[in-house]
Amino acid sequence: MGNVSQKVFSVMHYVANKVQRPAVVLLYHRVTTLQQDPQELSVTPANFNAQLTHLASDYHVLDADRFLYHVKNKKPFPERSVFITFDDGYADNYHEALPLLTKHEVPALFYITTSKINTNYELWWDDLERILLTDGNLPPELHITINGQSWQYATGTLTAIRQTYYALQQVLRFCKPAMIESAMEQLYEWSGKDANGRASHRLMTWEEVKAMGGANYATIGCHTHRHPAVGMLSYEEQYTEIGMSKEILEGALGTPQEHFSYPFGGRKFLGSKRYYNADSIKACKALGLQLVTANYYGQVHTWSNPYALPRILVRDWPIDVFRRHMQQFFKY
Ligand SMILES: [Zn+2]
């Protein structure tokens, strides 16, 4: 986004937030300490603890029911309303984030990807990191076929490997689940590493998901079965991917699922690449989902579309940086 449009964008947000008090939806993925975090998705427990202290004292953190009530009934939010969400369903959400949320009496919503629960397989972007960026001798070149197309990547130096990792991330995130699986199979074969994942990157077990669902400061939501960019799928495929995670979670938890977040969820796209589209919204409505969040910068107002609400990604910010960002989020 260029400078001029960035300014216009900021002015629009500023005016909207002056017209009506907004709510801000925060997006987290992980609360833990990792050796490396190339996607920058993890917040350390110390920083998360400090962030929660600040939110609990200076903001109005709504739980999922309350947030849904305001969005559905188009009721303006209380001053400085914040809604906390987590994507993907990592085990640390239960072991590290939930105890801190409980301690601060701050609620959050956890969107769960269902296909790898109770397995020791990692989500594909973590798997890609494990294969390319952790110890092991890799061949100097990678030849891989993705979606019928041949790709060649240099993997002879650490810099080349890192570039290959980021390049593959970009390609695979717009592929259908079967193509991602096929690419991963080729990568296991090529690297000599198998599909068994790391304990540090595992997802919650069913036992943990159920305990999370029963916890005072947690609500469970859906995040598809296999985490594809649903905008790349047909309507029927989208309906199945989203519907499967909903059905599986309802079966396990025994409660109706109303919440969903789009995998990746960005509004930016290249050419025909989409993280979600009009069919995604149609599928969510047909499945009876009530509140759906995306992943693009913005604030929530009574006029926001409840099937593609903006969320703001939180990084591993120390408290002074977090405090500054929060002030900014409410302005524009
Ligand atoms: Zn996700």
CSV table of C-alpha atoms and ligand atoms in Angstrom, one decimal:
chain,number,residue,atom,x,y,z
A,1,MET,CA,0.0,0.0,0.0
A,2,GLY,CA,1.4,3.4,-1.0
A,3,ASN,CA,1.9,6.4,1.1
A,4,VAL,CA,-1.1,8.3,-0.2
A,5,SER,CA,-3.6,5.5,0.2
A,6,GLN,CA,-2.2,4.7,3.6
A,7,LYS,CA,-3.0,8.3,4.7
A,8,VAL,CA,-6.5,8.1,3.1
A,9,PHE,CA,-7.0,4.8,4.9
A,10,SER,CA,-5.9,6.3,8.3
A,11,VAL,CA,-8.2,9.3,7.8
A,12,MET,CA,-11.2,7.0,7.1
A,13,HIS,CA,-10.5,5.0,10.2
A,14,TYR,CA,-10.0,8.2,12.2
A,15,VAL,CA,-13.3,9.6,11.1
A,16,ALA,CA,-15.2,6.4,11.7
A,17,ASN,CA,-13.8,6.1,15.2
A,18,LYS,CA,-14.8,9.7,15.9
A,19,VAL,CA,-18.3,9.1,14.7
A,20,GLN,CA,-18.7,6.0,16.8
A,21,ARG,CA,-16.6,4.3,19.6
A,22,PRO,CA,-15.1,1.2,18.0
A,23,ALA,CA,-14.2,-2.2,19.4
A,24,VAL,CA,-10.8,-3.6,18.6
A,25,VAL,CA,-10.4,-7.4,18.0
A,26,LEU,CA,-6.9,-8.6,18.8
A,27,LEU,CA,-5.5,-11.7,17.1
A,28,TYR,CA,-3.0,-13.9,18.8
A,29,HIS,CA,-1.7,-17.3,17.8
A,30,ARG,CA,0.7,-18.6,20.4
A,31,VAL,CA,1.9,-17.7,23.9
A,32,THR,CA,5.2,-19.5,24.5
A,33,THR,CA,8.9,-19.1,24.1
A,34,LEU,CA,10.3,-20.6,20.9
A,35,GLN,CA,13.9,-21.0,19.6
A,36,GLN,CA,12.9,-19.3,16.4
A,37,ASP,CA,9.7,-17.8,15.2
A,38,PRO,CA,10.1,-16.9,11.5
A,39,GLN,CA,6.4,-16.1,11.2
A,40,GLU,CA,6.5,-13.9,14.4
A,41,LEU,CA,3.3,-15.5,15.7
A,42,SER,CA,4.4,-16.1,19.3
A,43,VAL,CA,4.2,-13.8,22.3
A,44,THR,CA,6.3,-14.7,25.3
A,45,PRO,CA,4.4,-15.5,28.5
A,46,ALA,CA,6.0,-12.5,30.2
A,47,ASN,CA,4.9,-10.1,27.5
A,48,PHE,CA,1.4,-11.7,27.4
A,49,ASN,CA,1.1,-11.3,31.1
A,50,ALA,CA,2.1,-7.6,30.9
A,51,GLN,CA,-0.3,-7.1,28.0
A,52,LEU,CA,-3.2,-8.7,30.0
A,53,THR,CA,-2.4,-6.5,33.0
A,54,HIS,CA,-2.7,-3.4,30.8
A,55,LEU,CA,-5.9,-4.7,29.1
A,56,ALA,CA,-7.6,-5.6,32.4
A,57,SER,CA,-6.9,-2.2,34.0
A,58,ASP,CA,-7.3,0.2,31.0
A,59,TYR,CA,-9.7,-1.6,28.6
A,60,HIS,CA,-13.1,-3.3,28.6
A,61,VAL,CA,-12.4,-6.8,27.5
A,62,LEU,CA,-15.6,-8.4,26.2
A,63,ASP,CA,-16.3,-12.1,26.2
A,64,ALA,CA,-17.6,-13.9,23.1
A,65,ASP,CA,-21.3,-13.7,24.0
A,66,ARG,CA,-21.1,-10.0,24.8
A,67,PHE,CA,-19.1,-9.2,21.7
A,68,LEU,CA,-21.6,-11.2,19.6
A,69,TYR,CA,-24.5,-9.4,21.2
A,70,HIS,CA,-23.2,-6.0,20.3
A,71,VAL,CA,-22.3,-7.0,16.7
A,72,LYS,CA,-25.6,-8.9,16.0
A,73,ASN,CA,-27.8,-6.2,17.6
A,74,LYS,CA,-25.8,-3.4,16.2
A,75,LYS,CA,-25.4,-1.8,19.6
A,76,PRO,CA,-22.5,0.6,20.1
A,77,PHE,CA,-19.7,-0.9,22.1
A,78,PRO,CA,-18.7,0.3,25.6
A,79,GLU,CA,-15.8,2.6,25.7
A,80,ARG,CA,-12.4,1.0,24.9
A,81,SER,CA,-13.9,-2.4,24.1
A,82,VAL,CA,-11.5,-5.1,23.2
A,83,PHE,CA,-12.1,-8.7,22.1
A,84,ILE,CA,-9.3,-11.2,22.3
A,85,THR,CA,-9.0,-14.1,19.8
A,86,PHE,CA,-6.5,-16.9,19.2
A,87,ASP,CA,-6.2,-18.8,15.9
A,88,ASP,CA,-5.2,-22.4,15.1
A,89,GLY,CA,-5.4,-24.3,18.5
A,90,TYR,CA,-1.8,-24.7,19.6
A,91,ALA,CA,-1.3,-26.6,22.9
A,92,ASP,CA,0.3,-23.6,24.5
A,93,ASN,CA,-3.1,-21.8,24.2
A,94,TYR,CA,-4.3,-24.2,26.9
A,95,HIS,CA,-1.0,-24.5,28.9
A,96,GLU,CA,0.4,-21.0,28.8
A,97,ALA,CA,-2.3,-18.5,27.6
A,98,LEU,CA,-5.3,-19.8,29.6
A,99,PRO,CA,-3.7,-19.7,33.0
A,100,LEU,CA,-2.7,-16.1,32.5
A,101,LEU,CA,-6.2,-15.2,31.1
A,102,THR,CA,-7.7,-16.9,34.2
A,103,LYS,CA,-5.4,-15.1,36.5
A,104,HIS,CA,-6.3,-11.7,35.1
A,105,GLU,CA,-10.0,-12.7,34.7
A,106,VAL,CA,-9.8,-11.8,31.0
A,107,PRO,CA,-11.8,-13.8,28.4
A,108,ALA,CA,-10.7,-14.9,25.0
A,109,LEU,CA,-12.0,-16.9,22.0
A,110,PHE,CA,-10.0,-19.8,20.6
A,111,TYR,CA,-10.5,-20.8,17.0
A,112,ILE,CA,-9.5,-24.4,16.5
A,113,THR,CA,-8.3,-26.2,13.3
A,114,THR,CA,-9.5,-29.8,13.7
A,115,SER,CA,-7.6,-32.0,11.3
A,116,LYS,CA,-4.5,-32.5,13.3
A,117,ILE,CA,-5.9,-32.8,16.8
A,118,ASN,CA,-4.6,-35.9,18.6
A,119,THR,CA,-1.9,-36.5,16.0
A,120,ASN,CA,1.8,-35.6,16.3
A,121,TYR,CA,1.7,-33.8,13.0
A,122,GLU,CA,2.4,-30.1,12.8
A,123,LEU,CA,0.5,-27.5,10.8
A,124,TRP,CA,2.2,-27.2,7.4
A,125,TRP,CA,3.9,-23.9,7.9
A,126,ASP,CA,5.5,-25.2,11.0
A,127,ASP,CA,6.4,-28.4,9.2
A,128,LEU,CA,8.1,-26.4,6.5
A,129,GLU,CA,10.1,-24.6,9.1
A,130,ARG,CA,11.1,-27.8,10.8
A,131,ILE,CA,12.3,-29.3,7.5
A,132,LEU,CA,14.1,-26.3,6.2
A,133,LEU,CA,15.2,-24.2,9.2
A,134,THR,CA,16.1,-26.7,11.9
A,135,ASP,CA,19.2,-28.9,12.1
A,136,GLY,CA,20.0,-31.3,9.4
A,137,ASN,CA,21.9,-31.5,6.1
A,138,LEU,CA,19.8,-30.5,3.2
A,139,PRO,CA,20.6,-31.2,-0.5
A,140,PRO,CA,21.9,-28.0,-2.3
A,141,GLU,CA,18.8,-27.8,-4.5
A,142,LEU,CA,15.1,-28.6,-4.2
A,143,HIS,CA,13.0,-29.7,-7.2
A,144,ILE,CA,9.4,-29.8,-6.2
A,145,THR,CA,6.1,-30.2,-8.1
A,146,ILE,CA,3.2,-28.2,-6.8
A,147,ASN,CA,-0.1,-28.3,-8.5
A,148,GLY,CA,1.4,-29.8,-11.6
A,149,GLN,CA,4.0,-27.1,-11.9
A,150,SER,CA,7.8,-27.7,-11.4
A,151,TRP,CA,9.7,-25.4,-9.1
A,152,GLN,CA,13.4,-25.3,-8.4
A,153,TYR,CA,14.9,-23.7,-5.3
A,154,ALA,CA,18.4,-23.2,-4.1
A,155,THR,CA,19.1,-24.6,-0.7
A,156,GLY,CA,22.9,-24.6,-0.6
A,157,THR,CA,23.4,-21.8,1.9
A,158,LEU,CA,21.5,-20.6,5.0
A,159,THR,CA,20.4,-17.5,3.1
A,160,ALA,CA,19.1,-19.5,0.2
A,161,ILE,CA,17.3,-21.9,2.5
A,162,ARG,CA,15.6,-19.0,4.3
A,163,GLN,CA,14.6,-17.5,1.0
A,164,THR,CA,13.2,-20.9,-0.1
A,165,TYR,CA,11.3,-21.2,3.1
A,166,TYR,CA,9.6,-17.8,2.6
A,167,ALA,CA,9.0,-18.5,-1.1
A,168,LEU,CA,7.3,-21.8,-0.4
A,169,GLN,CA,5.2,-20.2,2.3
A,170,GLN,CA,3.8,-17.8,-0.3
A,171,VAL,CA,3.1,-20.6,-2.8
A,172,LEU,CA,1.6,-23.1,-0.5
A,173,ARG,CA,-0.8,-20.8,1.4
A,174,PHE,CA,-2.9,-20.5,-1.8
A,175,CYS,CA,-2.9,-24.2,-2.6
A,176,LYS,CA,-5.6,-26.7,-1.9
A,177,PRO,CA,-5.1,-29.1,1.0
A,178,ALA,CA,-4.3,-32.1,-1.2
A,179,MET,CA,-1.6,-30.1,-3.0
A,180,ILE,CA,0.0,-29.0,0.3
A,181,GLU,CA,0.0,-32.6,1.5
A,182,SER,CA,1.7,-33.7,-1.8
A,183,ALA,CA,4.3,-30.9,-1.5
A,184,MET,CA,5.0,-31.9,2.1
A,185,GLU,CA,5.5,-35.6,1.1
A,186,GLN,CA,8.1,-34.5,-1.4
A,187,LEU,CA,9.8,-32.4,1.2
A,188,TYR,CA,10.0,-35.3,3.7
A,189,GLU,CA,11.5,-37.5,1.0
A,190,TRP,CA,14.0,-34.8,-0.1
A,191,SER,CA,15.1,-33.8,3.4
A,192,GLY,CA,15.2,-37.3,4.8
A,193,LYS,CA,13.0,-36.0,7.7
A,194,ASP,CA,9.7,-37.7,8.5
A,195,ALA,CA,6.3,-36.3,9.3
A,196,ASN,CA,6.6,-36.6,13.1
A,197,GLY,CA,6.3,-33.1,14.6
A,198,ARG,CA,7.9,-31.4,17.5
A,199,ALA,CA,6.3,-31.3,20.9
A,200,SER,CA,6.9,-27.5,20.9
A,201,HIS,CA,4.6,-27.1,17.9
A,202,ARG,CA,1.8,-29.5,18.7
A,203,LEU,CA,-1.8,-28.6,18.7
A,204,MET,CA,-4.2,-29.2,21.6
A,205,THR,CA,-5.4,-32.7,22.2
A,206,TRP,CA,-9.2,-33.4,22.4
A,207,GLU,CA,-8.8,-33.6,26.1
A,208,GLU,CA,-7.3,-30.1,26.1
A,209,VAL,CA,-9.9,-28.7,23.7
A,210,LYS,CA,-12.7,-30.0,25.9
A,211,ALA,CA,-11.0,-28.6,29.1
A,212,MET,CA,-10.6,-25.3,27.2
A,213,GLY,CA,-14.3,-25.3,26.2
A,214,GLY,CA,-15.3,-25.8,29.8
A,215,ALA,CA,-13.0,-23.1,31.2
A,216,ASN,CA,-14.4,-19.8,32.6
A,217,TYR,CA,-12.4,-17.5,30.4
A,218,ALA,CA,-12.4,-19.4,27.1
A,219,THR,CA,-14.9,-19.9,24.3
A,220,ILE,CA,-14.2,-22.2,21.4
A,221,GLY,CA,-14.7,-21.4,17.7
A,222,CYS,CA,-14.0,-23.0,14.3
A,223,HIS,CA,-11.1,-22.4,12.0
A,224,THR,CA,-11.7,-25.0,9.2
A,225,HIS,CA,-10.7,-28.7,9.2
A,226,ARG,CA,-7.4,-28.4,7.3
A,227,HIS,CA,-6.6,-24.7,7.3
A,228,PRO,CA,-6.8,-23.8,3.6
A,229,ALA,CA,-7.2,-20.3,2.2
A,230,VAL,CA,-10.9,-20.9,1.6
A,231,GLY,CA,-11.0,-18.3,-1.1
A,232,MET,CA,-9.2,-20.7,-3.4
A,233,LEU,CA,-11.8,-23.4,-3.0
A,234,SER,CA,-15.2,-23.9,-4.7
A,235,TYR,CA,-18.3,-23.1,-2.7
A,236,GLU,CA,-18.9,-26.8,-2.0
A,237,GLU,CA,-15.3,-27.3,-0.9
A,238,GLN,CA,-15.6,-24.3,1.4
A,239,TYR,CA,-18.8,-25.5,2.9
A,240,THR,CA,-17.2,-28.8,3.6
A,241,GLU,CA,-14.0,-27.5,5.1
A,242,ILE,CA,-15.8,-25.0,7.4
A,243,GLY,CA,-18.7,-27.3,8.1
A,244,MET,CA,-16.4,-30.2,9.0
A,245,SER,CA,-14.6,-28.2,11.7
A,246,LYS,CA,-18.0,-27.0,13.1
A,247,GLU,CA,-19.5,-30.5,13.1
A,248,ILE,CA,-16.4,-32.1,14.7
A,249,LEU,CA,-16.2,-29.5,17.4
A,250,GLU,CA,-20.0,-29.7,18.1
A,251,GLY,CA,-19.7,-33.5,18.4
A,252,ALA,CA,-16.7,-33.3,20.8
A,253,LEU,CA,-18.0,-30.4,22.9
A,254,GLY,CA,-21.7,-30.9,22.7
A,255,THR,CA,-22.4,-27.2,22.2
A,256,PRO,CA,-23.5,-25.4,19.0
A,257,GLN,CA,-20.6,-23.5,17.4
A,258,GLU,CA,-21.3,-19.9,16.4
A,259,HIS,CA,-17.8,-18.6,15.8
A,260,PHE,CA,-15.4,-18.9,12.9
A,261,SER,CA,-12.2,-17.2,11.6
A,262,TYR,CA,-10.8,-17.4,8.1
A,263,PRO,CA,-7.4,-19.1,7.8
A,264,PHE,CA,-4.8,-16.5,7.0
A,265,GLY,CA,-7.8,-14.1,6.6
A,266,GLY,CA,-6.0,-11.2,4.9
A,267,ARG,CA,-7.8,-8.9,2.4
A,268,LYS,CA,-4.6,-8.4,0.3
A,269,PHE,CA,-4.2,-10.7,-2.6
A,270,LEU,CA,-2.2,-11.1,-5.7
A,271,GLY,CA,-4.0,-11.6,-9.0
A,272,SER,CA,-6.6,-14.3,-8.5
A,273,LYS,CA,-5.4,-15.3,-5.0
A,274,ARG,CA,-8.0,-14.9,-2.3
A,275,TYR,CA,-8.0,-15.8,1.4
A,276,TYR,CA,-11.8,-15.6,1.4
A,277,ASN,CA,-14.5,-14.4,-0.9
A,278,ALA,CA,-18.3,-13.9,-1.3
A,279,ASP,CA,-18.8,-17.7,-1.3
A,280,SER,CA,-17.0,-18.0,2.1
A,281,ILE,CA,-19.5,-15.6,3.6
A,282,LYS,CA,-22.4,-17.5,1.9
A,283,ALA,CA,-21.1,-20.8,3.3
A,284,CYS,CA,-20.7,-19.4,6.8
A,285,LYS,CA,-24.2,-18.1,6.7
A,286,ALA,CA,-25.6,-21.4,5.4
A,287,LEU,CA,-23.8,-23.2,8.2
A,288,GLY,CA,-25.5,-21.0,10.8
A,289,LEU,CA,-22.3,-19.4,12.0
A,290,GLN,CA,-23.0,-16.1,13.8
A,291,LEU,CA,-19.7,-14.2,13.9
A,292,VAL,CA,-16.8,-14.5,11.5
A,293,THR,CA,-13.5,-12.7,11.8
A,294,ALA,CA,-10.8,-12.0,9.2
A,295,ASN,CA,-7.3,-10.7,9.5
A,296,TYR,CA,-6.9,-7.2,8.2
A,297,TYR,CA,-6.4,-3.9,9.9
A,298,GLY,CA,-9.4,-2.1,11.2
A,299,GLN,CA,-11.9,-1.4,14.0
A,300,VAL,CA,-15.3,-2.9,14.5
A,301,HIS,CA,-18.4,-0.6,14.4
A,302,THR,CA,-22.1,-1.3,14.4
A,303,TRP,CA,-22.0,-1.1,10.6
A,304,SER,CA,-19.2,-3.7,10.2
A,305,ASN,CA,-20.0,-6.9,8.3
A,306,PRO,CA,-20.3,-9.6,11.0
A,307,TYR,CA,-19.0,-12.2,8.5
A,308,ALA,CA,-15.6,-10.5,7.8
A,309,LEU,CA,-14.7,-8.5,10.9
A,310,PRO,CA,-11.2,-6.9,11.0
A,311,ARG,CA,-8.7,-8.1,13.5
A,312,ILE,CA,-5.3,-6.6,14.5
A,313,LEU,CA,-2.4,-9.0,14.8
A,314,VAL,CA,-0.5,-8.7,18.1
A,315,ARG,CA,3.3,-9.3,17.9
A,316,ASP,CA,5.6,-10.1,20.8
A,317,TRP,CA,5.5,-6.5,21.9
A,318,PRO,CA,7.0,-5.4,25.3
A,319,ILE,CA,4.5,-3.5,27.4
A,320,ASP,CA,5.5,0.1,26.3
A,321,VAL,CA,5.2,-0.9,22.6
A,322,PHE,CA,1.8,-2.7,23.3
A,323,ARG,CA,0.5,0.3,25.2
A,324,ARG,CA,1.4,2.6,22.3
A,325,HIS,CA,-0.2,0.3,19.7
A,326,MET,CA,-3.4,0.0,21.7
A,327,GLN,CA,-3.8,3.8,21.9
A,328,GLN,CA,-3.2,4.0,18.1
A,329,PHE,CA,-5.7,1.2,17.4
A,330,PHE,CA,-8.5,3.2,18.9
A,331,LYS,CA,-7.7,6.3,17.0
A,332,TYR,CA,-7.2,5.1,13.4
B,1,ZN,ZN,-4.9,-20.0,11.2
